[in-house]
Amino acid sequence: MNAESVVDGPGVRFVFFAQGCPHRCRGCHNPHTWPFSGGRLVRVQNLLRELMPSLLANPVISGITLSGGEPFSQALGFSEIAGAASELGLSVVTYTGHTWEELVCSSVRGVKQLLAATDILVDGRFVESLRDLSLPYRGSRNQRLIDVKQSLACGTIVEFSV
């Protein structure tokens, strides 16, 4: 977890990092989150009970970011965190190595719930040869910022503009 970040989405954000990533992108800045056996196992309800009061008490936090590792590898648990944040009026940004097209067609438990609780999705694997540090909130040119609510409503990808 990172208590205050200004690079993982709009505004000041609290960042949750998933442990475990099947993508293992070359040049990833979080390779320590790749093994599924690392990290700390926590119950979502305990995590929410512990953290949400401090999130609400921090006036600069505008939202949460789910990063990784791969949040969609633990989609059901992360959907509960995202849903709780949304109920508190916090925006939700989710990073994933999957594409939008893969996620909307997925039948994996929790994927649709996590998508529905996300405001902005940063999709696609990090591709080192497409690295571009001038892009807001993403590392490579193939990755997209997707307005999830608008995309689900329209049935097609609506990119989020910064």
Coordinates of C-alpha atoms in Angstrom, one line a residue:
M1 CA 0.0 0.0 0.0
N2 CA 1.1 3.6 -0.7
A3 CA -0.7 6.2 1.4
E4 CA -0.5 9.1 -1.0
S5 CA 0.4 9.0 -4.7
V6 CA 0.1 11.6 -7.4
V7 CA 1.2 9.4 -10.3
D8 CA -1.3 6.5 -10.2
G9 CA -4.3 8.4 -11.5
P10 CA -5.9 11.9 -11.1
G11 CA -5.6 13.7 -7.8
V12 CA -4.0 12.3 -4.7
R13 CA -4.7 8.5 -4.4
F14 CA -4.3 5.7 -1.9
V15 CA -2.7 2.7 -3.8
F16 CA -3.4 -0.9 -3.1
F17 CA -0.9 -3.4 -4.7
A18 CA -2.0 -6.9 -5.6
Q19 CA 0.5 -9.7 -5.1
G20 CA 0.8 -12.0 -8.0
C21 CA 1.0 -11.3 -11.7
P22 CA 0.7 -13.7 -14.7
H23 CA 1.9 -11.1 -17.2
R24 CA 5.5 -10.5 -15.9
C25 CA 6.1 -7.7 -18.4
R26 CA 9.7 -7.0 -19.2
G27 CA 10.7 -3.6 -17.7
C28 CA 7.9 -3.7 -15.1
H29 CA 8.6 -1.4 -12.2
N30 CA 7.0 -3.8 -9.6
P31 CA 8.6 -7.2 -10.4
H32 CA 8.6 -7.9 -6.6
T33 CA 4.8 -8.3 -7.0
W34 CA 5.0 -11.1 -9.6
P35 CA 5.1 -14.2 -7.3
F36 CA 1.7 -15.3 -6.1
S37 CA 3.3 -16.7 -3.0
G38 CA 4.6 -13.3 -1.7
G39 CA 2.9 -10.4 0.0
R40 CA 0.6 -10.5 3.0
L41 CA -2.7 -12.4 3.1
V42 CA -5.4 -10.2 4.5
R43 CA -9.2 -10.5 4.8
V44 CA -10.9 -7.8 2.8
Q45 CA -13.3 -6.9 5.6
N46 CA -10.4 -6.5 8.1
L47 CA -8.6 -4.3 5.5
L48 CA -11.6 -2.1 5.0
R49 CA -12.3 -1.8 8.7
E50 CA -8.6 -0.8 9.2
L51 CA -8.1 1.6 6.3
M52 CA -11.4 3.2 5.3
P53 CA -11.7 5.5 8.4
S54 CA -8.2 6.9 7.8
L55 CA -9.0 7.4 4.0
L56 CA -12.0 9.4 4.9
A57 CA -10.1 11.4 7.5
N58 CA -7.4 12.4 4.9
P59 CA -8.8 15.5 3.0
V60 CA -6.4 15.3 0.1
I61 CA -7.3 11.7 -1.0
S62 CA -9.6 11.8 -4.0
G63 CA -9.6 8.1 -4.8
I64 CA -8.0 4.7 -4.6
T65 CA -5.8 2.9 -7.2
L66 CA -5.6 -0.8 -7.6
S67 CA -2.2 -1.8 -9.0
G68 CA 0.0 -4.7 -9.0
G69 CA 0.7 -7.4 -9.5
E70 CA -2.5 -8.0 -11.3
P71 CA -5.7 -6.9 -9.5
F72 CA -7.9 -9.0 -11.8
S73 CA -6.1 -12.2 -10.6
Q74 CA -7.9 -11.4 -7.3
A75 CA -10.9 -9.8 -8.8
L76 CA -13.5 -10.7 -6.3
G77 CA -11.6 -9.3 -3.3
F78 CA -10.5 -6.2 -5.2
S79 CA -14.1 -5.6 -6.3
E80 CA -15.1 -5.4 -2.7
I81 CA -12.4 -2.8 -1.9
A82 CA -13.4 -0.8 -5.0
G83 CA -17.1 -1.0 -4.1
A84 CA -16.5 0.2 -0.6
A85 CA -14.4 3.1 -1.9
S86 CA -17.1 4.0 -4.4
E87 CA -19.7 4.0 -1.6
L88 CA -17.5 6.5 0.2
G89 CA -17.4 8.8 -2.8
L90 CA -13.8 7.9 -3.8
S91 CA -13.0 7.3 -7.4
V92 CA -11.4 4.0 -8.4
V93 CA -8.5 3.5 -10.9
T94 CA -7.5 0.0 -11.8
Y95 CA -4.3 -1.1 -13.6
T96 CA -4.3 -4.3 -15.5
G97 CA -2.2 -6.2 -18.0
H98 CA -5.3 -7.6 -19.6
T99 CA -7.1 -5.7 -22.4
W100 CA -10.6 -4.3 -22.1
E101 CA -11.7 -6.8 -24.7
E102 CA -10.3 -9.7 -22.6
L103 CA -12.0 -8.4 -19.5
V104 CA -15.5 -7.8 -20.9
C105 CA -15.6 -11.3 -22.4
S106 CA -14.2 -13.0 -19.2
S107 CA -16.3 -15.4 -17.2
V108 CA -13.8 -15.4 -14.3
R109 CA -15.6 -14.8 -11.0
G110 CA -15.3 -11.2 -9.8
V111 CA -14.1 -9.7 -13.1
K112 CA -17.4 -8.1 -14.1
Q113 CA -17.8 -6.8 -10.5
L114 CA -14.4 -5.2 -10.5
L115 CA -14.9 -3.6 -13.9
A116 CA -18.3 -2.2 -12.7
A117 CA -16.7 -0.7 -9.6
T118 CA -13.8 0.9 -11.6
D119 CA -14.0 4.5 -12.9
I120 CA -10.8 4.5 -15.0
L121 CA -9.1 1.4 -16.3
V122 CA -5.5 1.4 -17.5
D123 CA -5.4 -1.6 -19.7
G124 CA -2.7 -3.6 -21.5
R125 CA 0.6 -5.0 -20.7
F126 CA 3.6 -2.7 -20.3
V127 CA 5.7 -3.0 -23.5
E128 CA 9.2 -1.8 -22.9
S129 CA 9.8 -0.9 -26.6
L130 CA 6.8 1.4 -26.4
R131 CA 7.8 3.1 -23.1
D132 CA 6.9 6.7 -23.0
L133 CA 7.3 8.7 -19.8
S134 CA 5.4 11.6 -21.1
L135 CA 2.1 9.7 -21.0
P136 CA -0.1 10.5 -18.0
Y137 CA -0.7 7.5 -15.7
R138 CA 0.8 4.8 -17.9
G139 CA 4.1 3.6 -19.0
S140 CA 3.8 2.5 -22.6
R141 CA 2.0 3.8 -25.7
N142 CA -0.2 0.6 -26.2
Q143 CA -1.8 1.1 -22.8
R144 CA -5.2 2.9 -22.7
L145 CA -7.0 5.0 -20.2
I146 CA -10.6 3.9 -20.4
D147 CA -13.7 5.6 -18.9
V148 CA -15.3 2.4 -17.6
K149 CA -18.8 3.8 -16.8
Q150 CA -19.1 5.4 -20.2
S151 CA -17.7 2.4 -22.0
L152 CA -20.1 0.0 -20.3
A153 CA -23.0 2.3 -21.0
C154 CA -22.1 2.8 -24.7
G155 CA -21.0 -0.8 -25.4
T156 CA -17.7 0.4 -26.9
I157 CA -14.5 1.8 -25.5
V158 CA -14.6 5.5 -24.4
E159 CA -11.2 6.7 -23.6
F160 CA -10.7 8.9 -20.6
S161 CA -9.2 12.2 -21.4
V162 CA -6.8 13.9 -19.0

